Structure formats: C-alpha cells, structure tokens
PDB file of C-alpha atoms in Angstrom:
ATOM      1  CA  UNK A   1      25.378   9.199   7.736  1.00 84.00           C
ATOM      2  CA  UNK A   2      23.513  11.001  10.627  1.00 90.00           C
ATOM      3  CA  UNK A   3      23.760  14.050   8.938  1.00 91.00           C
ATOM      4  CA  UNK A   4      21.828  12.612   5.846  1.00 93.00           C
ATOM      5  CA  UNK A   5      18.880  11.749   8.271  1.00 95.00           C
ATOM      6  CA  UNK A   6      19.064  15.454   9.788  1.00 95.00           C
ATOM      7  CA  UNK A   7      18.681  16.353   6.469  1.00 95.00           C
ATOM      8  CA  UNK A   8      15.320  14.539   5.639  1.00 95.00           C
ATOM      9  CA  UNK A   9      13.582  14.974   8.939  1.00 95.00           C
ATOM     10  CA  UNK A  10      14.575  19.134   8.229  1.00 95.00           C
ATOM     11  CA  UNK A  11      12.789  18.486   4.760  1.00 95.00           C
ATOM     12  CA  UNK A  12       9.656  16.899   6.353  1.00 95.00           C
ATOM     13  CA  UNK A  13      10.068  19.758   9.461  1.00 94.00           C
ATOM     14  CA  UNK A  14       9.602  22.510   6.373  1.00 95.00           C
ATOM     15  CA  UNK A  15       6.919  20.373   5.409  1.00 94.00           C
ATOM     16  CA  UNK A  16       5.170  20.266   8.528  1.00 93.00           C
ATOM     17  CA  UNK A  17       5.650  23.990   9.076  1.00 92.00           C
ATOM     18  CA  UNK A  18       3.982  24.959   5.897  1.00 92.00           C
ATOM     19  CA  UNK A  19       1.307  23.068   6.640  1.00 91.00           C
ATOM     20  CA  UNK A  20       0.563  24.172  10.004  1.00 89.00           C
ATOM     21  CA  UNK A  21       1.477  27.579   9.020  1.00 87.00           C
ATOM     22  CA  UNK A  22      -1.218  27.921   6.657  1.00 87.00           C
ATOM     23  CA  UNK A  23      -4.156  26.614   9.085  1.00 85.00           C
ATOM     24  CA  UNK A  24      -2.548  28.364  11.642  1.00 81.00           C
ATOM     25  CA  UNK A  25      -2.469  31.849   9.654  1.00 79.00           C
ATOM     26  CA  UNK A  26      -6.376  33.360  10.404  1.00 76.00           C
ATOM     27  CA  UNK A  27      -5.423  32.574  14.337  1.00 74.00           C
ATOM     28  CA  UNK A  28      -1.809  34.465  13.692  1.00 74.00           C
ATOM     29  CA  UNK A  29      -3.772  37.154  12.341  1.00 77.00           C
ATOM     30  CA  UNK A  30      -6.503  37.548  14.977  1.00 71.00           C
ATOM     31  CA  UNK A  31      -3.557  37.252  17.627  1.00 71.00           C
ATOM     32  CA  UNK A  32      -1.831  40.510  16.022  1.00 68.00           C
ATOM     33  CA  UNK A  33      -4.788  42.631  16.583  1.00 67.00           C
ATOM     34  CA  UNK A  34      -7.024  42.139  13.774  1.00 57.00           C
ATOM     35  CA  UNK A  35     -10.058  41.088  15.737  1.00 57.00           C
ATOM     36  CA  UNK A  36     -12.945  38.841  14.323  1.00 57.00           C
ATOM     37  CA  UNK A  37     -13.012  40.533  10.984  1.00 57.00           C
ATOM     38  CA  UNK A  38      -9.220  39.740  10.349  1.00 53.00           C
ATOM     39  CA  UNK A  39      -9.945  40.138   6.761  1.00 72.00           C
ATOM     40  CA  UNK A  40      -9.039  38.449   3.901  1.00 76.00           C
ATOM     41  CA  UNK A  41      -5.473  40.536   2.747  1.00 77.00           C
ATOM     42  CA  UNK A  42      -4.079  39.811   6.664  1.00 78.00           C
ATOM     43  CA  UNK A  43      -4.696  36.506   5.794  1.00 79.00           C
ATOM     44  CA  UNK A  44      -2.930  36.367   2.026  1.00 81.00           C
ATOM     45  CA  UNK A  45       0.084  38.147   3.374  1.00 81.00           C
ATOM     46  CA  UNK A  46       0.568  35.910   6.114  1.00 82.00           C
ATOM     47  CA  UNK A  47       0.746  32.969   4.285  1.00 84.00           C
ATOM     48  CA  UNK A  48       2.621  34.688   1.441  1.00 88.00           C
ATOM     49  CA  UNK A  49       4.960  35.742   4.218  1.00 89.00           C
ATOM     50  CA  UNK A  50       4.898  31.931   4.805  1.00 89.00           C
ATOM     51  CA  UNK A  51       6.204  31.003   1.575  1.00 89.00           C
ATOM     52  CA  UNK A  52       9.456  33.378   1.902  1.00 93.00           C
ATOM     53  CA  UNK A  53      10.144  31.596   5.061  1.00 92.00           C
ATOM     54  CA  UNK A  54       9.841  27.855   3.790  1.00 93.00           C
ATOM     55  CA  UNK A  55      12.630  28.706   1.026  1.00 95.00           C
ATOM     56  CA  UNK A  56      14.637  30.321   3.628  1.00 95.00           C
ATOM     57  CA  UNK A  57      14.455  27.281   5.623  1.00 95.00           C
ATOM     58  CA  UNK A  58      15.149  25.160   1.891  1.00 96.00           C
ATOM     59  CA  UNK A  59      18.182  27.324   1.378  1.00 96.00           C
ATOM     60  CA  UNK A  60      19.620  26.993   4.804  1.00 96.00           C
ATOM     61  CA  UNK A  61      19.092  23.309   5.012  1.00 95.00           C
ATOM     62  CA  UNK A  62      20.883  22.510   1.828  1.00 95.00           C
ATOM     63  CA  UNK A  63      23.225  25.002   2.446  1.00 96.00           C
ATOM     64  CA  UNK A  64      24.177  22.886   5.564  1.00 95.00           C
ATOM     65  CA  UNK A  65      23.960  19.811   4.198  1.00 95.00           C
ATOM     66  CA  UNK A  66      25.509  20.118   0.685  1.00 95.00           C
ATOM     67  CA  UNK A  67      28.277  22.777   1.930  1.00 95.00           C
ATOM     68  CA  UNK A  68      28.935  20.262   5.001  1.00 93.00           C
ATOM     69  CA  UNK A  69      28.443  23.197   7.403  1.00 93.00           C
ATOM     70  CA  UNK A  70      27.207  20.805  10.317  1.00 94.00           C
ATOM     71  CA  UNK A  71      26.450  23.714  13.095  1.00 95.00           C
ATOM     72  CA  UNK A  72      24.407  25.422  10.692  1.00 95.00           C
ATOM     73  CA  UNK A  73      22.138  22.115   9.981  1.00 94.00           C
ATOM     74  CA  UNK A  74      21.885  21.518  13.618  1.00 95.00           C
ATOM     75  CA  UNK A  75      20.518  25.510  14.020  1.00 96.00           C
ATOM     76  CA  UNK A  76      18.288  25.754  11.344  1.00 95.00           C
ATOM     77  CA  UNK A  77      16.539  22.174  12.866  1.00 95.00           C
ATOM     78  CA  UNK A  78      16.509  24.128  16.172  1.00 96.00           C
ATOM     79  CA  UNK A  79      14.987  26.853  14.260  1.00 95.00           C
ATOM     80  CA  UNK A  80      12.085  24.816  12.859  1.00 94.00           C
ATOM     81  CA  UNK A  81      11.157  22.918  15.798  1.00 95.00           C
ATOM     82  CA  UNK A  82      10.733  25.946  17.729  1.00 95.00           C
ATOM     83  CA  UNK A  83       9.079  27.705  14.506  1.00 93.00           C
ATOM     84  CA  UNK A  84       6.705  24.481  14.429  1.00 92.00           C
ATOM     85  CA  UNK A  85       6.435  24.649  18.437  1.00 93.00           C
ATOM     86  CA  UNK A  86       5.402  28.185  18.156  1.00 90.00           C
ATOM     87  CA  UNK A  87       2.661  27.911  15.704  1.00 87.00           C
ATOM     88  CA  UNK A  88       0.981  24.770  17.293  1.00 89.00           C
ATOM     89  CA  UNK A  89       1.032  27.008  20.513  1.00 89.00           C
ATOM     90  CA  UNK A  90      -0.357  30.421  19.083  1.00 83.00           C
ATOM     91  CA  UNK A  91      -3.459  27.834  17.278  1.00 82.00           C
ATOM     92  CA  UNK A  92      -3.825  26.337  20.486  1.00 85.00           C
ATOM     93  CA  UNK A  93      -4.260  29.354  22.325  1.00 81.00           C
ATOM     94  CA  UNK A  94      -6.625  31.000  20.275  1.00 77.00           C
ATOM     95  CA  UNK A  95      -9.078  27.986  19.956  1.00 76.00           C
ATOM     96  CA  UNK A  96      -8.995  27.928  23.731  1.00 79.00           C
ATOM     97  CA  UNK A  97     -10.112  31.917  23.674  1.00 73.00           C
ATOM     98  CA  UNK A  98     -12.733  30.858  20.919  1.00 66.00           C
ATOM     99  CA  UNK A  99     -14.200  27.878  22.677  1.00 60.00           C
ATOM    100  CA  UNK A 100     -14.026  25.487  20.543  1.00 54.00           C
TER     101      UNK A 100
END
C-alpha cells in the first residue's frame, strides 16, 4: 500500500519538476555561459531537453511500480527530489546575482 503512495507523490514530483524546470530554464541557461542575451534557441532546447527527461522519469516510475521493482521506485524518487532540489537552487542563485 505504501508503494501506491510512492507512486503518486513520484507523479506529482514529475509534475513539480516540469514546472519548475520550465521557469527555471532562462536562469539554467544564463548559468551555462550564455550571458544576458541567452537567446531564444538556449532557451527552446532546454526545455525541450526538459520534456525527454519528464518521460524518463514517467517510464522509470511505472516501471517500478507496475514491474514491482521497489529499489528502483525508491531511486528514481531520490532522483527527483534532488533533480527538483537542484533547480530551485540554480533559480535561487541566479536571482540573488540579478538582484531581484
């Protein structure tokens, strides 16, 4: 039964990273060297790279789940807190640089 609620919370995790990944992909941009102008196409193919990582993180958590594979659920929620952890950290840090 625990496992079911692992399950859910990884769906709304996935969730939660898309979202902040996509507000968070101009300051992931700026922080790999792209300056102010970061232009537009760093921007796209960050949160087009974004997209391939959300399935991933689909595929792995119903993998777990539906193949009973309990380890692997437990990893890929380690996986997407730190993911999640990460991003809030790397926006942080830039607002901080920007001032605001």
């Amino acid at each position: 039964m625990i496992f079911t609620y692992i399950f859910v919370a990884n769906i709304f995790l996935i969730f939660l990273d898309a979202t902040v990944g996509y507000h968070a992909a101009p300051s992931i941009t700026l922080l790999a060297g792209g300056g102010e102008q970061a232009g537009e196409e760093a921007v796209r193919g960050v949160r087009r790279l974004l997209a391939w990582v959300v399935a991933l993180y689909m595929f792995f958590d119903c993998l777990a789940f539906f193949g009973q594979r309990w380890w692997l659920l437990y990893f890929t929620t380690a996986v997407l807190a730190v993911d999640v952890a990460a991003q809030l950290f790397i926006v942080r840090k830039m607002m901080n640089r920007r001032g605001r």
